[in-house]
Amino acid sequence: MNLRAAIAPLVKGDVQDDAETLRKFSRDTSIFERKPTLVVSPKDANDVSALVRFVAEQKKNPSTELGASGENISLTARAAGTDMSGGPLTDSIVVSFMKYMNAMREVGGNPDVAVATGYAIAEPGMYYRDFEKLTLAKNGTILPPYPASREMCALGGMIADNAGGELTLRYGKMDRYVQELDVVLSDGSRATFRALSALELEKKKAEQTFEGDIYRRMDELLKNNRDVIEAARPNVTKNSAGYALWDVVDRKRGTFDLTKLIVGSQGTLGLITQARLSLVKTEPHHAMLVIFLSDLGKLPEIVRRVLAFAPESFESYDDHTFKLAARYGYEFLKHLGFRQTLALALAFVPEVWALWTRKVPQLVLLAEFAEDTDGEAQKKAHEAQAALADLSLRTQVALGTMEKKFWKIRRESFALLRKHVHGLHAAPFIDDIVVHPDDYPRFLPELNALLSQYDLMHTIAGHIGDANFHIIPLVNLANPAHRKAIMELTPKLYELVAKYKGSITGEHNDGIMRTPFLPMMFSPKVLELFAETKRIFDPLTIFNPGKKVGGTLADIERWMMHPAATQASTGGGGKIRR
Ligand SMILES: Cc1cc2nc3c(=O)[nH]c(=O)nc-3n(C[C@H](O)[C@H](O)[C@H](O)COP(=O)(O)OP(=O)(O)OC[C@H]3O[C@@H](n4cnc5c(N)ncnc54)[C@H](O)[C@@H]3O)c2cc1C
């Protein structure tokens, strides 16, 4: 009997192992490729439970009939597959939530209060773009930590990666918005995690169930290691590395909240089947201050001054992205009507002119101010502009179509790169570092010195206000020197990040790429606590093995994409067009 035949009768959903399906699920947006044995699309949480029970049984009593696929069996959750770290990749079973478990259950809240808050209850396979349409229509609220991949990603991945994005500077990451999570645990039972009071925690601990056992053991682990855990909290505004043990107990509110561990755990502790999320109403009127920077030495001072005006977001993109936008910006116009097309086309004239006259800035900074009225937003943007006057910079307050243009370039930067760099792969492997903004003056020169040691062209875009840099080198994975550079440059860069007590991943998470480097960020004691947490939730290692705990450098080398696949994904050999 093969795995498909063994599992199909247990679930109502689809169980597939045809070549086309396996090929489709063997990639995310990372540098890895890993072909699963089977893809299961559950219809509901009962299907997910049945699947987990089957795998747990196989782990305890492997069926000889299932051969290797039975012995090494595991479950890896998948939402939209846009992860950049290899998080949803496996050679065993993929649990895909997109086909059936994608419904909005409820949207609620009070739209009349000044800063409207609300909530939504939804399934993990719902695309963020569909989710936002419904929450906006219901009461004008949104889920602010949406990532730049907002048109392609889904809620399950946003929660499990602890995603953040352009609004994180003001509104925080996913962990702040998760109120409740329905999770299938590793024994197949179902639990709802949320913030518990001290009394509720004691009640949970008294339950003689696997869930009760998790509460008992996690409470003990957190109590016994309180100081070590607090000291391990990364000194940055955003982090997705490791398990957020330091966030479970909120002493001010007197709560104990295991959602803080499930968020950002990349499906290694349990499978999320439903989430209750907070929503907010953001300020409706915007104005953007654009800063064109040719001397990076001024960056720390600019960031310091602009942050004092509390922008809603503070983003950036580099000269390479600028050039790609000047060349290919017309692609943004495809889906617009005539008038919008004309307006946006005209908005790109300055980029084309700068390219023509070779006056491309090294970095473009976008500070967006959001307020109750147009007047207030514009006033803020102009005040911030005035505050930079003595730094001899080119700045501009952008409104309307101009503002839209800058957002388009920022949001599409990775997509532009992936599409238009021929023969090379836009490779995320050092794509998500964070330091404290106060460390810019010392950190940035060291970062540039390190990157310049390698002959890898790269782009830098990101959330400059959070000091979160997305560095995307362009590599030829068929070239052994480039593969070697990946393995060499990564630890060197993370050593630098560790020196500044930063994070190796602000939002994209650990996956295959970063799990082996967690020792560069956390002490052996903290790593042991991560491993113990994994054992408490998942003693048989059913969920997404090798991610967060147990990943090795050999995994990176083993699963790094095959060169032939690279050629196909980038459109064949050629040169970078700069
Ligand atoms: C162009 C581009 C831009 C990006 N920009 C950003 C950005 O600004 N900010 C950011 O944070 N990320 C960004 N990303 C990375 C990625 O898009 C986000 O992390 C996104 O939230 C992942 O969602 P997904 O639905 O694609 O998840 P997937 O890739 O399917 O899965 C991500 C992880 O979640 C786990 N998972 C999925 N569903 C479940 C579930 N039901 N239960 C348990 N675990 C589950 C998977 O196992 C995997 O480990 C970007 C990616 C691209 C390609």
XYZ file of C-alpha atoms and ligand atoms in Angstrom:
631
model
C 0.000 0.000 0.000
C 1.283 3.480 -0.718
C 0.834 6.556 1.466
C -1.987 8.013 -0.631
C -4.024 4.814 -0.425
C -3.468 4.685 3.343
C -4.552 8.288 3.963
C -7.339 8.856 1.409
C -10.030 6.897 3.322
C -9.278 8.870 6.520
C -10.086 12.361 5.215
C -12.876 14.083 3.259
C -10.435 16.373 1.472
C -8.090 15.702 -1.453
C -5.030 13.464 -1.283
C -2.705 13.892 -4.258
C 0.610 12.433 -5.346
C 0.595 13.102 -9.094
C 3.815 14.502 -10.552
C 2.365 17.926 -11.391
C 1.046 18.509 -7.854
C 4.292 17.364 -6.221
C 6.280 19.636 -8.527
C 4.065 22.618 -7.684
C 4.479 22.103 -3.951
C 8.238 21.592 -4.093
C 8.992 25.321 -4.206
C 8.270 28.464 -2.224
C 10.104 31.767 -2.921
C 13.318 30.680 -1.175
C 16.460 29.262 -2.776
C 15.316 25.727 -1.946
C 13.535 22.929 -3.718
C 12.207 19.836 -1.967
C 9.709 17.422 -3.453
C 6.974 16.168 -1.109
C 5.644 12.602 -1.137
C 2.029 13.635 -0.800
C -0.187 16.732 -0.696
C -3.328 16.643 1.445
C -5.949 19.411 1.257
C -8.124 18.930 4.354
C -11.790 19.924 4.257
C -11.951 20.866 7.954
C -10.278 20.580 11.352
C -11.539 16.984 11.726
C -9.589 16.035 8.608
C -6.488 17.693 10.072
C -6.958 15.744 13.330
C -7.369 12.456 11.443
C -4.189 13.142 9.518
C -2.196 13.946 12.656
C -3.485 10.803 14.396
C -2.456 8.690 11.413
C 1.057 10.156 11.385
C 1.394 9.821 15.177
C 0.457 6.156 14.864
C 3.017 5.675 12.071
C 5.691 7.271 14.226
C 4.907 4.878 17.066
C 4.346 1.746 14.965
C 5.765 2.288 11.458
C 3.922 0.215 8.911
C 6.401 -1.872 6.932
C 4.101 -1.572 3.923
C 4.725 2.177 3.700
C 8.519 1.802 3.510
C 10.666 4.920 3.835
C 7.700 7.269 3.481
C 6.254 5.665 6.613
C 9.401 5.845 8.740
C 10.277 9.470 8.034
C 6.721 10.642 7.878
C 5.850 14.186 8.984
C 3.361 17.004 8.306
C 4.299 20.414 6.944
C 1.599 23.056 6.750
C 1.330 25.259 3.715
C -0.708 28.364 3.006
C 0.111 30.365 -0.149
C 3.754 29.220 -0.391
C 5.416 32.670 -0.560
C 7.787 31.934 2.336
C 11.383 32.994 1.610
C 13.107 30.617 4.046
C 11.936 27.178 2.864
C 9.397 26.992 5.737
C 6.640 25.132 3.839
C 8.990 22.691 2.054
C 9.226 19.005 2.957
C 9.943 15.619 1.459
C 7.043 14.060 3.358
C 3.405 15.267 3.569
C 2.255 18.823 2.794
C -0.984 19.926 4.469
C -2.347 22.585 2.130
C -5.023 24.839 3.617
C -5.746 26.865 0.482
C -8.325 24.756 -1.311
C -10.985 24.227 1.349
C -10.034 25.904 4.618
C -10.181 29.462 3.328
C -13.403 30.974 4.707
C -14.140 34.135 6.642
C -16.343 33.052 9.568
C -17.177 36.402 11.129
C -16.231 40.064 11.060
C -17.260 42.209 13.995
C -16.529 45.350 15.929
C -17.745 48.853 16.358
C -17.088 51.152 13.397
C -18.341 54.233 15.235
C -15.638 54.716 17.835
C -12.853 57.156 16.992
C -10.130 54.548 16.443
C -12.343 51.691 15.402
C -11.242 48.300 16.486
C -12.784 45.077 15.409
C -12.112 41.393 14.988
C -12.344 38.743 12.341
C -12.503 34.980 12.606
C -11.053 33.287 9.559
C -9.435 30.098 8.283
C -5.703 29.834 7.498
C -6.086 29.303 3.760
C -7.738 32.676 3.157
C -5.723 35.031 0.967
C -4.935 38.298 2.725
C -6.282 40.242 -0.276
C -9.717 38.585 0.123
C -9.651 39.018 3.893
C -8.971 42.752 3.643
C -11.761 43.310 1.122
C -14.265 41.850 3.598
C -12.996 43.687 6.694
C -12.849 47.007 4.844
C -16.344 46.526 3.493
C -17.749 45.539 6.895
C -16.400 48.363 9.045
C -13.423 50.021 7.369
C -10.878 48.057 9.419
C -7.754 46.188 8.332
C -5.138 43.806 9.718
C -2.136 46.166 9.668
C 0.862 43.762 9.621
C 0.183 42.668 6.046
C 3.482 41.911 4.225
C 4.686 43.306 0.912
C 3.454 40.003 -0.541
C -0.101 41.041 0.424
C -1.546 40.129 -2.978
C -0.146 36.561 -2.828
C 0.045 35.411 0.794
C -2.539 33.902 3.144
C -3.405 34.165 6.834
C -1.897 30.822 7.946
C 1.532 31.807 6.650
C 1.273 35.340 8.000
C 0.562 33.959 11.472
C 3.093 31.122 11.359
C 5.868 33.410 10.060
C 4.860 36.305 12.356
C 4.743 38.558 9.318
C 5.231 42.296 9.320
C 5.231 44.968 6.671
C 5.115 48.621 5.820
C 2.710 49.461 8.684
C 4.664 47.553 11.331
C 6.591 50.668 12.352
C 3.388 52.085 13.854
C 1.177 49.012 14.306
C 3.502 46.102 15.120
C 3.600 42.564 13.718
C 1.117 39.663 13.588
C 1.782 38.629 17.202
C 0.001 41.799 18.338
C -3.170 40.935 16.373
C -3.739 37.278 17.211
C -6.461 36.953 19.859
C -7.186 33.239 19.580
C -5.891 30.287 17.616
C -7.605 26.962 17.043
C -4.808 24.427 16.726
C -4.599 20.696 16.098
C -1.994 19.353 18.516
C 0.457 16.543 17.890
C -1.816 13.881 19.443
C -4.613 14.912 17.047
C -6.615 16.698 19.755
C -7.851 20.252 19.247
C -7.114 23.255 21.450
C -7.985 26.928 21.417
C -5.111 29.095 22.636
C -5.668 32.632 23.937
C -4.455 34.862 26.774
C -5.407 33.235 30.105
C -5.712 34.824 33.543
C -3.828 33.181 36.450
C -7.013 31.379 37.495
C -7.735 30.133 33.990
C -4.152 28.908 33.686
C -4.479 26.858 36.877
C -7.708 25.306 35.539
C -5.999 24.384 32.272
C -3.054 22.879 34.141
C -5.444 20.698 36.116
C -6.866 19.112 32.945
C -5.603 15.568 32.393
C -5.224 16.008 28.644
C -2.329 16.577 26.271
C -3.276 20.271 26.226
C -3.205 20.317 30.049
C 0.211 18.690 29.908
C 1.472 21.419 27.537
C 0.289 24.125 29.960
C 1.854 22.376 32.982
C 5.211 21.866 31.317
C 5.421 25.234 29.563
C 4.527 27.064 32.780
C 7.288 25.186 34.589
C 9.815 25.810 31.807
C 9.032 29.538 31.790
C 9.122 29.855 35.585
C 12.383 27.937 35.985
C 14.194 29.926 33.321
C 12.669 33.343 33.706
C 15.921 35.353 33.773
C 17.598 33.462 30.906
C 14.505 33.917 28.759
C 14.153 37.616 29.515
C 17.838 38.168 28.692
C 17.363 36.397 25.345
C 14.711 38.858 24.130
C 16.191 40.403 20.950
C 17.037 44.099 21.261
C 15.115 45.064 18.109
C 11.637 46.263 17.207
C 10.840 43.118 15.202
C 11.950 39.510 15.329
C 10.783 36.187 13.888
C 13.789 34.057 14.936
C 13.336 31.238 17.460
C 10.277 30.722 19.667
C 9.091 33.915 21.416
C 9.322 32.421 24.915
C 9.823 35.937 26.329
C 6.318 37.005 25.210
C 4.173 34.231 26.751
C 3.854 35.720 30.221
C 2.639 39.309 30.343
C 3.284 40.409 33.907
C 1.566 43.773 33.498
C -1.701 42.232 32.304
C -1.250 39.080 34.385
C -1.775 36.764 31.407
C -0.262 33.553 30.044
C -0.696 33.334 26.283
C 0.501 30.379 24.204
C -0.583 32.043 20.943
C 2.692 33.979 21.324
C 4.548 30.693 20.732
C 2.380 29.408 17.891
C 2.701 32.731 16.062
C 6.046 32.635 14.275
C 6.572 28.903 14.899
C 6.364 27.973 11.193
C 3.950 25.130 11.855
C 6.430 23.275 14.094
C 4.233 23.185 17.228
C 0.768 22.519 15.810
C -1.491 23.133 12.819
C -3.622 26.281 12.895
C -7.180 25.653 11.708
C -8.809 28.970 12.613
C -7.764 32.372 13.962
C -9.510 35.233 15.703
C -7.637 38.409 14.798
C -7.818 42.038 15.937
C -8.491 44.702 13.344
C -7.915 48.445 13.416
C -9.001 51.448 11.457
C -5.958 53.296 10.177
C -5.821 57.042 9.582
C -7.405 57.736 6.194
C -5.333 60.642 4.816
C -1.758 60.321 3.646
C 1.186 62.398 2.499
C 4.637 61.093 1.683
C 8.042 62.657 2.152
C 10.479 61.231 -0.397
C 14.203 61.590 0.249
C 16.707 60.881 -2.513
C 19.976 59.943 -0.879
C 23.378 59.780 -2.517
C 25.538 59.891 0.610
C 24.729 56.934 2.861
C 26.716 58.558 5.653
C 23.735 60.844 6.242
C 21.300 57.976 6.704
C 21.452 57.583 10.515
C 20.773 61.277 11.073
C 17.924 61.327 8.541
C 16.268 58.312 10.148
C 16.609 59.844 13.602
C 15.041 63.130 12.529
C 12.209 61.633 10.475
C 11.205 59.128 13.190
C 10.672 62.077 15.538
C 7.624 62.974 13.390
C 6.094 59.499 13.929
C 5.504 58.433 10.321
C 3.065 55.588 9.784
C 5.689 53.833 7.693
C 9.278 54.514 6.675
C 10.472 52.404 3.752
C 13.342 52.378 1.279
C 14.664 50.988 -1.982
C 18.065 51.193 -3.611
C 19.583 52.341 -6.909
C 19.216 48.960 -8.599
C 15.479 48.855 -7.855
C 15.269 52.459 -9.063
C 16.832 51.492 -12.403
C 14.567 48.468 -12.814
C 11.546 50.691 -12.143
C 12.723 53.275 -14.673
C 13.106 50.560 -17.308
C 10.085 48.408 -16.533
C 7.700 50.763 -14.711
C 5.374 50.567 -17.726
C 4.429 47.067 -16.527
C 2.639 48.633 -13.571
C 0.281 50.358 -16.013
C -1.161 47.199 -17.560
C -4.226 46.862 -15.371
C -5.179 50.550 -15.178
C -7.707 52.562 -17.166
C -6.638 55.203 -19.730
C -6.582 58.226 -17.408
C -4.752 56.453 -14.601
C -2.306 54.957 -17.116
C -1.503 58.389 -18.493
C -1.085 59.917 -15.020
C 1.178 57.112 -13.775
C 3.198 57.049 -17.000
C 3.906 60.770 -16.577
C 4.837 60.174 -12.939
C 7.694 57.924 -14.112
C 9.325 60.655 -16.211
C 11.717 61.718 -13.383
C 12.993 58.126 -12.999
C 13.604 57.760 -16.718
C 15.327 61.167 -16.808
C 17.553 60.273 -13.834
C 18.548 57.033 -15.558
C 19.250 58.877 -18.806
C 21.365 61.550 -17.102
C 23.029 59.008 -14.782
C 21.808 60.784 -11.680
C 20.293 57.807 -9.925
C 20.231 58.175 -6.110
C 21.858 55.446 -4.024
C 18.813 55.058 -1.829
C 15.254 56.383 -1.943
C 13.530 56.790 1.426
C 9.743 56.971 1.697
C 8.255 58.379 4.912
C 4.467 58.152 4.880
C 2.450 60.327 7.266
C -1.118 59.292 8.008
C -3.540 61.581 9.810
C -7.242 62.363 10.177
C -7.276 65.012 7.433
C -5.305 65.743 4.254
C -4.169 69.031 5.758
C -2.686 67.419 8.869
C -0.900 64.705 6.877
C 0.628 67.242 4.484
C 1.625 69.505 7.366
C 3.521 66.615 8.989
C 5.291 65.747 5.727
C 6.335 69.364 5.188
C 7.526 69.709 8.785
C 9.675 66.592 8.437
C 11.012 67.952 5.140
C 11.926 71.246 6.835
C 13.693 69.354 9.618
C 16.101 67.921 7.025
C 16.765 71.244 5.279
C 20.325 71.706 6.581
C 21.453 68.274 5.322
C 21.578 69.354 1.633
C 19.301 66.582 0.391
C 16.914 66.335 -2.530
C 13.461 65.822 -1.034
C 9.898 65.957 -2.301
C 6.434 65.757 -0.742
C 4.511 63.285 -2.895
C 0.721 63.122 -3.056
C -1.834 61.254 -5.174
C -0.430 59.541 -8.265
C 3.173 60.386 -7.370
C 2.734 58.750 -3.978
C 1.159 55.691 -5.650
C 4.158 55.437 -7.960
C 6.658 55.297 -5.083
C 4.603 52.645 -3.292
C 4.410 50.599 -6.493
C 8.192 50.611 -6.861
C 8.748 49.686 -3.203
C 6.141 46.917 -3.134
C 7.147 45.428 -6.472
C 10.918 45.595 -5.910
C 11.438 41.850 -5.336
C 9.040 40.899 -8.138
C 10.832 43.266 -10.562
C 14.133 41.690 -9.648
C 12.905 38.123 -10.020
C 11.401 38.858 -13.399
C 14.072 40.939 -15.064
C 17.415 39.578 -13.967
C 18.314 37.037 -16.570
C 20.548 34.048 -15.933
C 20.793 34.923 -12.248
C 18.528 34.138 -9.347
C 17.251 36.770 -6.916
C 18.291 34.715 -3.910
C 16.955 35.401 -0.431
C 19.527 34.057 2.054
C 20.577 37.173 3.977
C 17.244 38.803 3.241
C 15.882 39.935 6.551
C 18.372 41.284 9.093
C 17.432 43.794 11.794
C 19.553 45.952 14.067
C 18.592 48.791 16.339
C 18.290 52.108 14.403
C 20.699 53.705 16.913
C 23.411 51.385 15.593
C 23.227 52.615 11.971
C 26.359 54.782 12.140
C 28.604 51.865 13.139
C 26.692 48.982 11.579
C 26.204 50.281 8.024
C 29.884 50.849 7.139
C 30.691 47.356 8.443
C 27.801 45.881 6.444
C 28.983 47.577 3.241
C 32.582 46.501 3.831
C 31.483 42.903 4.257
C 29.220 42.847 1.199
C 31.940 44.405 -0.942
C 34.238 41.425 -0.203
C 31.945 39.304 -2.358
C 31.420 39.652 -6.061
C 27.659 39.343 -5.687
C 25.481 42.054 -7.073
C 22.721 42.778 -4.595
C 19.752 45.011 -3.944
C 18.748 46.455 -0.599
C 15.181 47.470 0.110
C 13.271 47.423 3.304
C 11.780 48.903 6.372
C 14.353 51.570 7.128
C 12.386 52.896 10.134
C 12.685 49.491 11.841
C 16.303 49.021 10.649
C 15.087 45.900 8.841
C 17.079 45.370 5.640
C 16.075 43.068 2.820
C 19.378 42.306 1.084
C 18.782 40.205 -2.001
C 21.958 39.093 -3.815
C 21.778 37.940 -7.403
C 23.404 34.559 -7.787
C 23.926 31.860 -10.330
C 23.179 28.667 -8.426
C 24.955 26.684 -11.144
C 28.179 28.444 -10.241
C 30.053 26.633 -7.412
C 31.683 29.924 -6.392
C 28.271 31.478 -5.844
C 27.050 28.464 -3.855
C 30.190 28.690 -1.737
C 29.636 32.432 -1.245
C 26.148 31.735 0.130
C 27.581 29.370 2.727
C 30.425 31.759 3.590
C 28.769 35.165 3.563
C 25.730 34.117 5.594
C 27.546 33.302 8.878
C 29.806 36.339 8.476
C 26.818 38.638 8.131
C 25.005 37.024 11.052
C 28.126 37.421 13.168
C 27.948 41.137 12.458
C 24.228 41.215 13.304
C 24.929 39.314 16.539
C 27.626 41.848 17.444
C 24.901 44.526 17.432
C 22.445 42.235 19.255
C 20.167 42.338 16.234
C 17.974 39.665 14.677
C 18.845 37.418 11.735
C 15.202 37.587 10.704
C 12.753 40.387 11.418
C 9.830 38.839 9.559
C 10.745 36.095 7.034
C 11.470 33.509 9.764
C 13.984 30.670 10.166
C 12.972 27.821 7.844
C 15.727 25.783 6.199
C 17.877 28.858 5.647
C 18.235 30.283 9.136
C 17.549 27.469 11.618
C 21.207 26.316 11.509
C 22.321 29.862 12.341
C 20.154 30.329 15.436
C 23.197 29.537 17.660
C 24.682 32.813 16.402
C 21.790 34.687 17.975
C 20.876 32.617 21.027
C 22.917 30.940 23.792
C 23.137 27.129 24.103
C 20.806 27.343 27.106
C 18.148 29.245 25.125
C 18.508 26.804 22.214
C 17.933 23.966 24.657
C 14.761 25.733 25.817
C 13.602 25.972 22.189
C 14.280 22.225 21.793
C 12.406 21.467 25.021
C 9.460 23.593 23.840
C 9.394 21.575 20.623
C 9.471 18.313 22.646
C 6.621 19.502 24.883
C 4.354 20.323 21.941
C 5.550 17.711 19.482
C 7.367 14.831 21.185
C 7.309 12.618 18.082
C 8.522 15.366 15.692
C 5.428 15.210 13.529
C 5.345 18.877 12.548
C 7.771 20.403 10.035
C 11.032 18.769 11.205
C 14.295 20.667 10.786
C 12.658 24.100 11.044
C 13.231 26.157 14.199
C 14.929 23.160 15.884
C 17.288 20.568 14.449
C 18.119 22.191 11.082
C 21.700 21.788 9.829
C 24.076 23.439 7.376
C 23.942 20.170 5.432
C 20.185 20.786 4.972
C 20.938 24.111 3.284
C 23.418 22.502 0.902
C 21.198 19.474 0.245
C 18.023 21.398 -0.542
C 19.504 24.394 -2.357
C 17.841 24.558 -5.763
C 19.230 22.549 -8.635
C 20.957 24.767 -11.219
C 18.713 23.558 -14.039
C 15.694 24.745 -12.066
C 17.334 28.153 -11.638
C 17.755 28.576 -15.350
C 14.098 27.799 -15.879
C 12.914 30.146 -13.157
C 14.888 33.116 -14.406
C 14.348 32.668 -18.084
C 17.733 31.299 -19.129
C 21.278 32.554 -19.269
C 22.009 36.173 -20.041
C 23.284 39.123 -18.098
C 21.943 41.452 -15.486
C 20.618 44.532 -17.197
C 21.556 47.514 -15.104
C 7.686 39.510 -2.961
C 7.641 39.065 -1.529
C 7.591 40.023 -0.533
C 7.534 39.638 0.804
N 7.439 40.609 1.751
C 7.296 40.268 3.036
C 7.127 41.280 4.028
O 7.084 42.467 3.757
N 6.971 40.880 5.306
C 6.939 39.552 5.659
O 6.752 39.245 6.840
N 7.132 38.591 4.736
C 7.284 38.899 3.443
N 7.424 37.918 2.507
C 7.475 36.503 2.929
C 6.077 35.812 2.950
O 5.293 36.287 1.893
C 5.308 36.063 4.248
O 5.999 35.562 5.367
C 3.891 35.452 4.240
O 3.240 35.822 5.412
C 3.870 33.951 4.100
O 2.527 33.586 3.871
P 2.125 32.330 2.957
O 0.661 32.256 2.985
O 2.730 32.405 1.637
O 2.753 31.147 3.832
P 3.536 29.826 3.396
O 4.734 30.189 2.604
O 2.620 28.857 2.791
O 3.966 29.286 4.831
C 4.798 30.000 5.675
C 5.051 29.195 6.954
O 3.835 29.073 7.668
C 3.537 27.720 7.954
N 2.080 27.584 7.908
C 1.253 27.893 6.890
N -0.010 27.618 7.205
C -0.012 27.109 8.461
C -1.013 26.597 9.331
N -2.294 26.550 8.989
N -0.622 26.130 10.548
C 0.665 26.152 10.933
N 1.651 26.608 10.138
C 1.316 27.093 8.915
C 4.271 26.934 6.885
O 4.598 25.628 7.305
C 5.517 27.779 6.680
O 6.498 27.403 7.597
C 7.533 38.258 1.159
C 7.591 37.299 0.142
C 7.643 37.693 -1.179
C 7.686 36.628 -2.237
